[in-house]
Short mmCIF file of C-alpha atoms and ligand atoms in Angstrom, two decimals:
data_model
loop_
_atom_site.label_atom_id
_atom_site.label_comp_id
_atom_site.label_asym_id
_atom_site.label_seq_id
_atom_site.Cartn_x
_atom_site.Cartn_y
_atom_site.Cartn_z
CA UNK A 221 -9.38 27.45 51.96
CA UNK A 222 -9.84 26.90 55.74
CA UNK A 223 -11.04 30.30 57.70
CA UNK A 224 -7.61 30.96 59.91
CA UNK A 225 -6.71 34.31 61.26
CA UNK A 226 -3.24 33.75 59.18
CA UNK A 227 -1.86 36.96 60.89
CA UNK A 228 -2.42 35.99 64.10
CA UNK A 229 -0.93 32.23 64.10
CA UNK A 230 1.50 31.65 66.86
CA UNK A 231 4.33 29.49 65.96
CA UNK A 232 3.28 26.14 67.43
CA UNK A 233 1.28 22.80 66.82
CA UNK A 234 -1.84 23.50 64.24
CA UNK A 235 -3.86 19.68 63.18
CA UNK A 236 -4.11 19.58 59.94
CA UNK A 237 -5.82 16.62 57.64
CA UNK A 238 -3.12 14.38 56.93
CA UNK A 239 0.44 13.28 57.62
CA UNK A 240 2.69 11.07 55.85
CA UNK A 241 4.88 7.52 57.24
CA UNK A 242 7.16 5.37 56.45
CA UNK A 243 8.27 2.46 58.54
CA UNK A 244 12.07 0.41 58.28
CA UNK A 245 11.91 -3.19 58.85
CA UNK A 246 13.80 -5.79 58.01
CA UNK A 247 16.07 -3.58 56.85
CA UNK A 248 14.51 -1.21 54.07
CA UNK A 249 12.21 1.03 53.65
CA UNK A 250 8.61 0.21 52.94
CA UNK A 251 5.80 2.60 51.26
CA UNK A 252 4.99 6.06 51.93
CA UNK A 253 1.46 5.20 54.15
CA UNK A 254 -0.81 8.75 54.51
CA UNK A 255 -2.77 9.03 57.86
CA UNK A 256 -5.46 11.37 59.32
CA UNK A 257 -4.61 9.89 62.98
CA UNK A 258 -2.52 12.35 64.74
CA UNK A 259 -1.07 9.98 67.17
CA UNK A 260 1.21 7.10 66.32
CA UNK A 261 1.49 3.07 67.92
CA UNK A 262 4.68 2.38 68.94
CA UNK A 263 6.66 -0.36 71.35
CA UNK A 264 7.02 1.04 74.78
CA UNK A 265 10.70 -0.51 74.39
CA UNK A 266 11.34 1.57 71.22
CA UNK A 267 15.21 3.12 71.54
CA UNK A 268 13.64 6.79 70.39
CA UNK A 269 11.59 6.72 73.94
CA UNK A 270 14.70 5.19 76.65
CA UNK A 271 17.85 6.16 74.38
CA UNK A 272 17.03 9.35 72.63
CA UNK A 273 17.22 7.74 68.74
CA UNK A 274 15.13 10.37 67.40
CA UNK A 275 16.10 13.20 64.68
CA UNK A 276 14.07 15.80 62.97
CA UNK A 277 14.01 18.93 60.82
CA UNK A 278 12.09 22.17 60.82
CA UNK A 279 11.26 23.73 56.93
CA UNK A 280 8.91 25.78 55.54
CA UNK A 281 6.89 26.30 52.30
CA UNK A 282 5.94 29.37 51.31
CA UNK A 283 2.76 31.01 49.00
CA UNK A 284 4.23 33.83 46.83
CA UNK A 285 2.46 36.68 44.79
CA UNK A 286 2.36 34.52 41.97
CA UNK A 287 0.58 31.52 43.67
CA UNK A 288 3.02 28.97 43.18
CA UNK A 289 3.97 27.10 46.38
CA UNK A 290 7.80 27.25 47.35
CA UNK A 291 10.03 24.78 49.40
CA UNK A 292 13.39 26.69 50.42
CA UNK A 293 16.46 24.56 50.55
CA UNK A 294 14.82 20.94 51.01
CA UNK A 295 17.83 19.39 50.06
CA UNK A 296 20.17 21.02 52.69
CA UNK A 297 17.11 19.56 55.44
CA UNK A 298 17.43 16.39 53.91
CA UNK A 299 21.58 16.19 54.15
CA UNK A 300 21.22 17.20 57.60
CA UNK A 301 18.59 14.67 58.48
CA UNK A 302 21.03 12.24 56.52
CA UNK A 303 23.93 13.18 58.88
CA UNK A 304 21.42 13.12 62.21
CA UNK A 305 20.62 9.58 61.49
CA UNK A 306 24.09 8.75 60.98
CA UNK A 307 25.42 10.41 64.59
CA UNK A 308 22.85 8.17 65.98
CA UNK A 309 23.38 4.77 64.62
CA UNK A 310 19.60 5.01 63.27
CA UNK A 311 18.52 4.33 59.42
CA UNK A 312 18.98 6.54 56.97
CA UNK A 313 15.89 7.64 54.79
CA UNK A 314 16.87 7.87 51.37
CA UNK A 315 16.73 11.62 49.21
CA UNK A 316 13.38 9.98 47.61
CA UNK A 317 11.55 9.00 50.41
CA UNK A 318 12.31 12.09 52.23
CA UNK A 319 11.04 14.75 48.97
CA UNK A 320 8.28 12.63 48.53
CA UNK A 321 7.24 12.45 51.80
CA UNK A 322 7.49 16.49 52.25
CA UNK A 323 5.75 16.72 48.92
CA UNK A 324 2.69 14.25 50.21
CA UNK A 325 2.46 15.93 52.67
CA UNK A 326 1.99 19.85 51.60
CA UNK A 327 -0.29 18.32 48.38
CA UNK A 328 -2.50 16.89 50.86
CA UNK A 329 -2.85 19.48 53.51
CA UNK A 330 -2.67 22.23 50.39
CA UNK A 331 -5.72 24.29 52.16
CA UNK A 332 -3.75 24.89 55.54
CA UNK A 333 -0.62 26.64 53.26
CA UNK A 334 -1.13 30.55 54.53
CA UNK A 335 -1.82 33.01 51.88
CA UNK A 336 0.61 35.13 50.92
CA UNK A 337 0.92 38.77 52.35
CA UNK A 338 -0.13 36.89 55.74
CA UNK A 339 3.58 36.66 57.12
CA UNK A 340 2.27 33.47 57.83
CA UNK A 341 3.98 30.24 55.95
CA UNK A 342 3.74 26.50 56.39
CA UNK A 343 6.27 24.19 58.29
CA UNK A 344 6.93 21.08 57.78
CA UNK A 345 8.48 18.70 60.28
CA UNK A 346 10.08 15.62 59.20
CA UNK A 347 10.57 13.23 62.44
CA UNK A 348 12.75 9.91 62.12
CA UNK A 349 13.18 7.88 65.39
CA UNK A 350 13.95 4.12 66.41
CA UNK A 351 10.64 2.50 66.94
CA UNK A 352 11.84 -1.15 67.40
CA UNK A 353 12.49 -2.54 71.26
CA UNK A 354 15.46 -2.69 72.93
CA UNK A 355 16.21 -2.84 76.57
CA UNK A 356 20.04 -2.57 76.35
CA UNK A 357 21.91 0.20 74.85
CA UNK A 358 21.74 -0.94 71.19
CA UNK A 359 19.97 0.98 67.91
CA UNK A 360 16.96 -0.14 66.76
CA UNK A 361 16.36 -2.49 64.26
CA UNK A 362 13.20 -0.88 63.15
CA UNK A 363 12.28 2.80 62.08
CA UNK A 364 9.60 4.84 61.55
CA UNK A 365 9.44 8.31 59.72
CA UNK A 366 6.51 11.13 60.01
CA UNK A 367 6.26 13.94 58.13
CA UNK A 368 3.48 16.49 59.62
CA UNK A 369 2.94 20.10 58.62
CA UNK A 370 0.92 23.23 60.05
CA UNK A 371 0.60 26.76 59.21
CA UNK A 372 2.73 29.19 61.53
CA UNK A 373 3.63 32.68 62.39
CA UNK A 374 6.89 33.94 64.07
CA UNK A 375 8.60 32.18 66.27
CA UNK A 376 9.61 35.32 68.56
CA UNK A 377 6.44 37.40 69.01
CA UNK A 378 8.24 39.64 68.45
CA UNK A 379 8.49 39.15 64.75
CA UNK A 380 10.98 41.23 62.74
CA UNK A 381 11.92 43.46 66.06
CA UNK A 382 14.54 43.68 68.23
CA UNK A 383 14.97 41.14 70.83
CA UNK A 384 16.51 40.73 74.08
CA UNK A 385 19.02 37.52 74.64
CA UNK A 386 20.43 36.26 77.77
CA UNK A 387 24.09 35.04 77.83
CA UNK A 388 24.11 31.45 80.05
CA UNK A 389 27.45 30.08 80.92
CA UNK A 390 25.34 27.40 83.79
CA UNK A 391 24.09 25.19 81.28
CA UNK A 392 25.23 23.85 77.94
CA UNK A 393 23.23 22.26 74.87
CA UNK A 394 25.74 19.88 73.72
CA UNK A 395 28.95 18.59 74.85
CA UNK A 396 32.24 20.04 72.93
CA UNK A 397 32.63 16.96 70.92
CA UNK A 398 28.94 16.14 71.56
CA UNK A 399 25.48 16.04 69.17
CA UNK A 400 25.53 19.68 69.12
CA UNK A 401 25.58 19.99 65.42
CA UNK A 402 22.92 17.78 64.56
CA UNK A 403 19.20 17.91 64.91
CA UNK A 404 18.33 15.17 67.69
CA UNK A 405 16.16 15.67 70.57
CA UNK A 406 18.77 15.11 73.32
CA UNK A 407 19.94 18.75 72.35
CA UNK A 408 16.91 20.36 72.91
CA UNK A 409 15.88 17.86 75.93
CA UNK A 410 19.49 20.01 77.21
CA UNK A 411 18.31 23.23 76.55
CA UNK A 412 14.87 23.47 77.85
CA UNK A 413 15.72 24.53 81.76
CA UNK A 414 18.13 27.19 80.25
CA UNK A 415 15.44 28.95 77.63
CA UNK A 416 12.20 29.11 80.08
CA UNK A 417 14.72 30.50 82.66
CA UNK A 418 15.58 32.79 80.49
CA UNK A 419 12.21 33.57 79.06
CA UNK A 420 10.76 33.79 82.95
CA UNK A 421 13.54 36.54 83.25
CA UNK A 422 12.15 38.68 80.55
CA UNK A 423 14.39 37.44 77.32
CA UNK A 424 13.22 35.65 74.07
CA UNK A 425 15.88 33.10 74.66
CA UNK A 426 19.31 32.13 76.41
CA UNK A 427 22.83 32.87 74.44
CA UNK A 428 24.78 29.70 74.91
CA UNK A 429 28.36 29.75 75.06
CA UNK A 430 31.30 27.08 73.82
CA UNK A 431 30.69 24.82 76.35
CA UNK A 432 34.47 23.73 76.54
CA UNK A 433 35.49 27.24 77.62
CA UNK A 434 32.47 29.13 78.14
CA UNK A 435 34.47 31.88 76.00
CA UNK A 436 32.95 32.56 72.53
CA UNK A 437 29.35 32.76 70.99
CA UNK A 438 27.81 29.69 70.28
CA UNK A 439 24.10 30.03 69.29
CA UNK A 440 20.93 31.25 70.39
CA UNK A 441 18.66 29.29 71.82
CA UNK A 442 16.81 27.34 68.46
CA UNK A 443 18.72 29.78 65.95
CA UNK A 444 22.58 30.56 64.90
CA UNK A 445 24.13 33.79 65.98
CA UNK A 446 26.14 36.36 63.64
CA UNK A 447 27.23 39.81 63.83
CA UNK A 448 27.95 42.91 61.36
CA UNK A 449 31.00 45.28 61.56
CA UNK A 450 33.11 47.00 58.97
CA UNK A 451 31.16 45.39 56.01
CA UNK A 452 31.40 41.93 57.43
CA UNK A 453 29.45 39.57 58.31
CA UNK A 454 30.78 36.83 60.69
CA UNK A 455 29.24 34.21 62.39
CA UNK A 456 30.52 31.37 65.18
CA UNK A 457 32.61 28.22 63.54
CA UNK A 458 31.88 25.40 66.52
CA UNK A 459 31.08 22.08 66.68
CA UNK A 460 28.59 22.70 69.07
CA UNK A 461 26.24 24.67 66.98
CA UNK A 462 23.71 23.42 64.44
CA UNK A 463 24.75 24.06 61.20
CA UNK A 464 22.06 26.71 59.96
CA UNK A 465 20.40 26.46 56.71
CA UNK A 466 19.42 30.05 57.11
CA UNK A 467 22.44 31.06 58.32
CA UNK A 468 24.09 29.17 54.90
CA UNK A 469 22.07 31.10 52.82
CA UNK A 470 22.49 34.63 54.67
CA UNK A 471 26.39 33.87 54.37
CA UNK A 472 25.79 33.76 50.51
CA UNK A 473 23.62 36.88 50.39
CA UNK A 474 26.23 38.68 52.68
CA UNK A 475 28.87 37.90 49.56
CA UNK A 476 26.36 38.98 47.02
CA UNK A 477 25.95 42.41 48.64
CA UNK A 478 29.80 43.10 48.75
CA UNK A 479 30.77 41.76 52.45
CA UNK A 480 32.99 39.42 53.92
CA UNK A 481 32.11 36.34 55.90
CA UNK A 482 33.92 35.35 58.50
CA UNK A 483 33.15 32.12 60.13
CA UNK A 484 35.32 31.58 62.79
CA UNK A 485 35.27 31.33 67.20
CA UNK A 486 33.60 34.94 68.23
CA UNK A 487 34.84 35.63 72.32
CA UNK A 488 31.89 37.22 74.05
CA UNK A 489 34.90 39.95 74.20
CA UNK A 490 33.96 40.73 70.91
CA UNK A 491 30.02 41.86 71.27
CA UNK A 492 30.89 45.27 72.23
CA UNK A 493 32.30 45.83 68.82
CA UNK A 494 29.51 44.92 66.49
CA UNK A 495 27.24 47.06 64.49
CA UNK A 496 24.00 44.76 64.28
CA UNK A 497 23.46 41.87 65.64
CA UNK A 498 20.86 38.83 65.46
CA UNK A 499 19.90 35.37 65.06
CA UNK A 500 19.18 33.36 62.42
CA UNK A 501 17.09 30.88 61.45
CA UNK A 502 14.21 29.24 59.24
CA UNK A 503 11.64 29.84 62.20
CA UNK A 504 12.17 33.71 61.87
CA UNK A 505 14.83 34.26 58.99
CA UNK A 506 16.37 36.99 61.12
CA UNK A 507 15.26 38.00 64.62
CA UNK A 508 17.35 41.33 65.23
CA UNK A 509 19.37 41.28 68.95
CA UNK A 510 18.74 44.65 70.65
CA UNK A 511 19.95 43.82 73.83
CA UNK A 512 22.26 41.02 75.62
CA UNK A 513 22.55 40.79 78.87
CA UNK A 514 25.02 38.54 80.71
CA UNK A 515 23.23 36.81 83.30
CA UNK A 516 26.57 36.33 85.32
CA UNK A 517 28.30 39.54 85.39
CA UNK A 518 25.25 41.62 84.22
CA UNK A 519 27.12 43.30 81.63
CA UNK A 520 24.82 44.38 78.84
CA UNK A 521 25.52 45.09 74.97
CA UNK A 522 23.06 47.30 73.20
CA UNK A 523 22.34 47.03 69.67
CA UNK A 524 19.24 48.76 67.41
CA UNK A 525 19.48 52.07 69.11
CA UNK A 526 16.70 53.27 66.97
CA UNK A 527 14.49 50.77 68.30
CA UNK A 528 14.71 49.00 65.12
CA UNK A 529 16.89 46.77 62.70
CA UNK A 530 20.19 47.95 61.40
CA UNK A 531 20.20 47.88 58.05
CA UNK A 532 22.65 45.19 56.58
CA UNK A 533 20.32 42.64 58.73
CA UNK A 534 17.33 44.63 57.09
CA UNK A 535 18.38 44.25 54.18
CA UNK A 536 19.08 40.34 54.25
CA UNK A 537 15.77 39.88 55.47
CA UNK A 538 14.03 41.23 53.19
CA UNK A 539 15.99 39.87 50.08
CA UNK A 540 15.37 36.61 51.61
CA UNK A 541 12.15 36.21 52.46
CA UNK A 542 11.82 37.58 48.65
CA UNK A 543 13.27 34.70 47.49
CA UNK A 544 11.16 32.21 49.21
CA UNK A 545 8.26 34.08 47.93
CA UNK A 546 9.41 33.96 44.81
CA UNK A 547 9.55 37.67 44.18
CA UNK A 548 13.14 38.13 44.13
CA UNK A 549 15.16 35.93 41.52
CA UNK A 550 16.45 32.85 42.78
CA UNK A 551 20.17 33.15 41.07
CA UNK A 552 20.86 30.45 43.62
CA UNK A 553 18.28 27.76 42.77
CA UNK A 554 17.34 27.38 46.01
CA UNK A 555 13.85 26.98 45.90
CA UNK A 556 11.67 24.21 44.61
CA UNK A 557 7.96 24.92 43.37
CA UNK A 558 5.82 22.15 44.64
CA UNK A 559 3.42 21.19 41.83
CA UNK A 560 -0.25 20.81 42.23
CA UNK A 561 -0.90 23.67 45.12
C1 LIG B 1819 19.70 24.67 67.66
C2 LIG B 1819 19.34 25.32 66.37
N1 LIG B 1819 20.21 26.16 65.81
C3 LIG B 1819 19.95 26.79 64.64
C4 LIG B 1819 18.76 26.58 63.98
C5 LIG B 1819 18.50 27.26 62.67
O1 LIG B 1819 18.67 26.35 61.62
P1 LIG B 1819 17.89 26.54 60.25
O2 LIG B 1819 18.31 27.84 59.67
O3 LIG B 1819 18.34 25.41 59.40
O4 LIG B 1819 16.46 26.51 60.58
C6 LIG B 1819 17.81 25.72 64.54
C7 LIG B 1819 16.52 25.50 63.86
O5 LIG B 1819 16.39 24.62 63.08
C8 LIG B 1819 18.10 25.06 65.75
O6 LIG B 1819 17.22 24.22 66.31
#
C-alpha cells in the first residue's frame, strides 16, 4: 500500500498508476485501452475544447471495516452521464462500458484506495467529451471517454462542521431552461467567478438562487441544498439544479427515519424558519450550513448554534457514510462490492 498521510488528503488531483479509455469512431465504441500517461492527444478542433461537448461525474469507492471495496450508487452516475451526453448531442457510453471502465480502473489503482477509519475514500471521475474536429457549431463525430481516480479527503476543510454560505443573486450557473441539471462543464465554467468571490469573502461557497426570479434556493455551489423543520426534510425542485445522488439517497433515509420530504421551490423567505440546514453531496455527504449571509442585503440566517450539527443532519450522516462502508445494512442495495481489492 502506497505511504499517504490518508488523513491529511485535500480533496483535489492525486496521480495515480493507471487510467482507463475508450474512444467512438465511426460510430461505436471500441475497447476499453488502460494508460499510465496522464495527459491525453487530442485535435485542437475537437467540439469538447471550442463548444463545451464535455460531461463528467464525480463517485467514490469506499474501504469498509470488513475490507471489501464499495461503489455507492454507480448506476444513478451512469444514468446521469447517460442524460449529460444526451443534452449535448454527444455519444452515449453504454451501462457496460461505463461499469467496466470504473471497475478497471479502481482494480488497477487498488493501492491508492484509502484505508478505512482514514475519512479518506477514493473518487472516481468518469470524463466523456467530443474529441473529433469541427469548426462550425456541429457535435462531434468522434468521442473519447477517461475514467481516472485518486484518493481524497473533504471537500470543505471544514469536514463534518458547520459552514458559512454566501447567497449570490449577480451571477447564475445555468439558465432557467438551461444545462443546469446535468453534469457538463459549461455549468461550472459559469460558476467559477461566483465561488472564489465568495471564498475570497470568507465563505466555503456561493448560494445560487433560481436564476429566473432570483427568489428561491437553488443549490450550493458543487452540492444540493435542503433544510429540516417540523420532522421534514425538504429540499429545492428546479430545473436548474443538478439532480443529487446524495441528495436521492438522503431523501430515502429521511423516509426511513419517520420524516417527510418535500421537494418543491424553497423562497429565500423561508431560511429563517428552518431547524438545520446543509448541503449535500458525494464530495462531503453532508456539509452542515451554520451561517448564510446574503451578500446583497446582508441579512444573515444562523443555524448550529452549538457550534455543531443538528441532529437529524447528524444523524443522516452518519447512517450514510455507514452504508458506504458497509457497516450499516444496505436495505436499499445501493452499493456494489468491487471484486478483487
Ligand atoms: C452542481 C452540483 N450539484 C450537486 C452535486 C451533488 O451531486 P452528487 O450527490 O450526485 O454528488 C454536485 C456534485 O456532483 C454538483 O456538481
Amino acid at each position: 500500500m502506497e505511504n499517504i498521510e490518508w488523513g491529511k488528503l485535500p480533496f483535489g488531483y492525486y496521480k495515480t498508476d493507471y487510467n482507463v479509455r475508450c474512444f467512438y469512431r465511426n460510430g461505436k465504441w471500441g475497447e476499453l485501452e488502460v494508460s499510465s500517461s496522464e495527459y491525453i492527444n487530442i485535435h485542437m478542433a475537437a467540439t469538447a475544447l471550442h463548444y463545451g461537448q464535455e460531461a463528467f461525474e464525480g463517485m467514490k469507492a469506499f474501504r469498509g471495516k470488513d475490507g471489501k471495496v464499495r461503489l455507492f450508487r454507480w448506476e444513478e452516475n451512469y444514468k446521469r452521464m447517460a442524460r449529460s451526453a444526451d443534452s449535448i448531442v454527444m455519444a452515449e457510453v453504454s451501462k457496460d462500458v461505463f461499469f467496466n471502465a470504473i471497475t478497471k480502473a479502481v482494480q488497477m489503482n487498488a493501492r491508492f484506495i484509502p484505508p478505512y477509519g482514514t475519512g479518506a475514500s477514493l473518487y472516481i471521475r468518469p470524463l466523456l467529451f467530443g474529441s473529433g474536429p469541427q469548426v462550425g457549431v456541429k457535435p462531434a463525430e468522434e468521442y473519447m471517454f477517461v475514467v481516472f481516480v485518486g484518493p481524497v479527503g473533504p471537500y470543505f476543510k471544514e469536514g463534518f462542521n458547520p459552514v458559512k454560505v454566501q447567497i449570490v443573486k449577480d451571477y447564475d450557473r445555468a439558465a432557467p431552461q438551461g444545462t443546469g441539471q446535468f453534469k457538463v462543464g459549461g455549468n461550472y465554467a459559469a460558476s467559477l467567478k461566483a465561488g472564489l468571490r465568495s471564498k475570497s469573502e470568507g465563505f466555503a461557497t456561493a448560494l445560487f438562487l433560481d436564476p429566473k426570479e432570483k427568489k428561491y434556493i437553488d443549490e450550493a455551489g458543487p452540492a444540493n441544498f435542503f433544510g429540516i423543520k417540523d420532522n421534514r426534510y425538504i429540499t429545492p425542485k428546479s430545473d436548474s439544479i443538478l439532480p443529487s445522488i446524495t441528495n436521492m439517497s438522503l431523501q430515502q433515509l429521511a423516509r426511513d427515519m419517520g420524516m417527510e420530504v418535500e421537494a418543491r421551490a424553497i423562497p429565500v423567505d423561508e431560511l429563517d424558519s428552518f431547524e438545520e440546514v446543509g448541503a449535500c453531496g458525494t464530495a462531503a455527504i453532508i456539509s452542515p450550513i451554520g451561517t448564510i449571509v446574503d451578500r446583497h442585503t446582508k441579512k444573515t440566517y444562523e443555524y448550529c448554534r452549538t457550534g455543531v450539527a443538528g441532529p437529524i443532519s447528524t444523524k443522516m450522516y452518519i447512517t450514510l457514510r455507514a452504508i458506504q462502508e458497509g457497516e450499516e445494512e444496505d436495505t436499499h442495495g445501493w452499493t456494489h462490492v468491487v471484486e478483487g481489492v
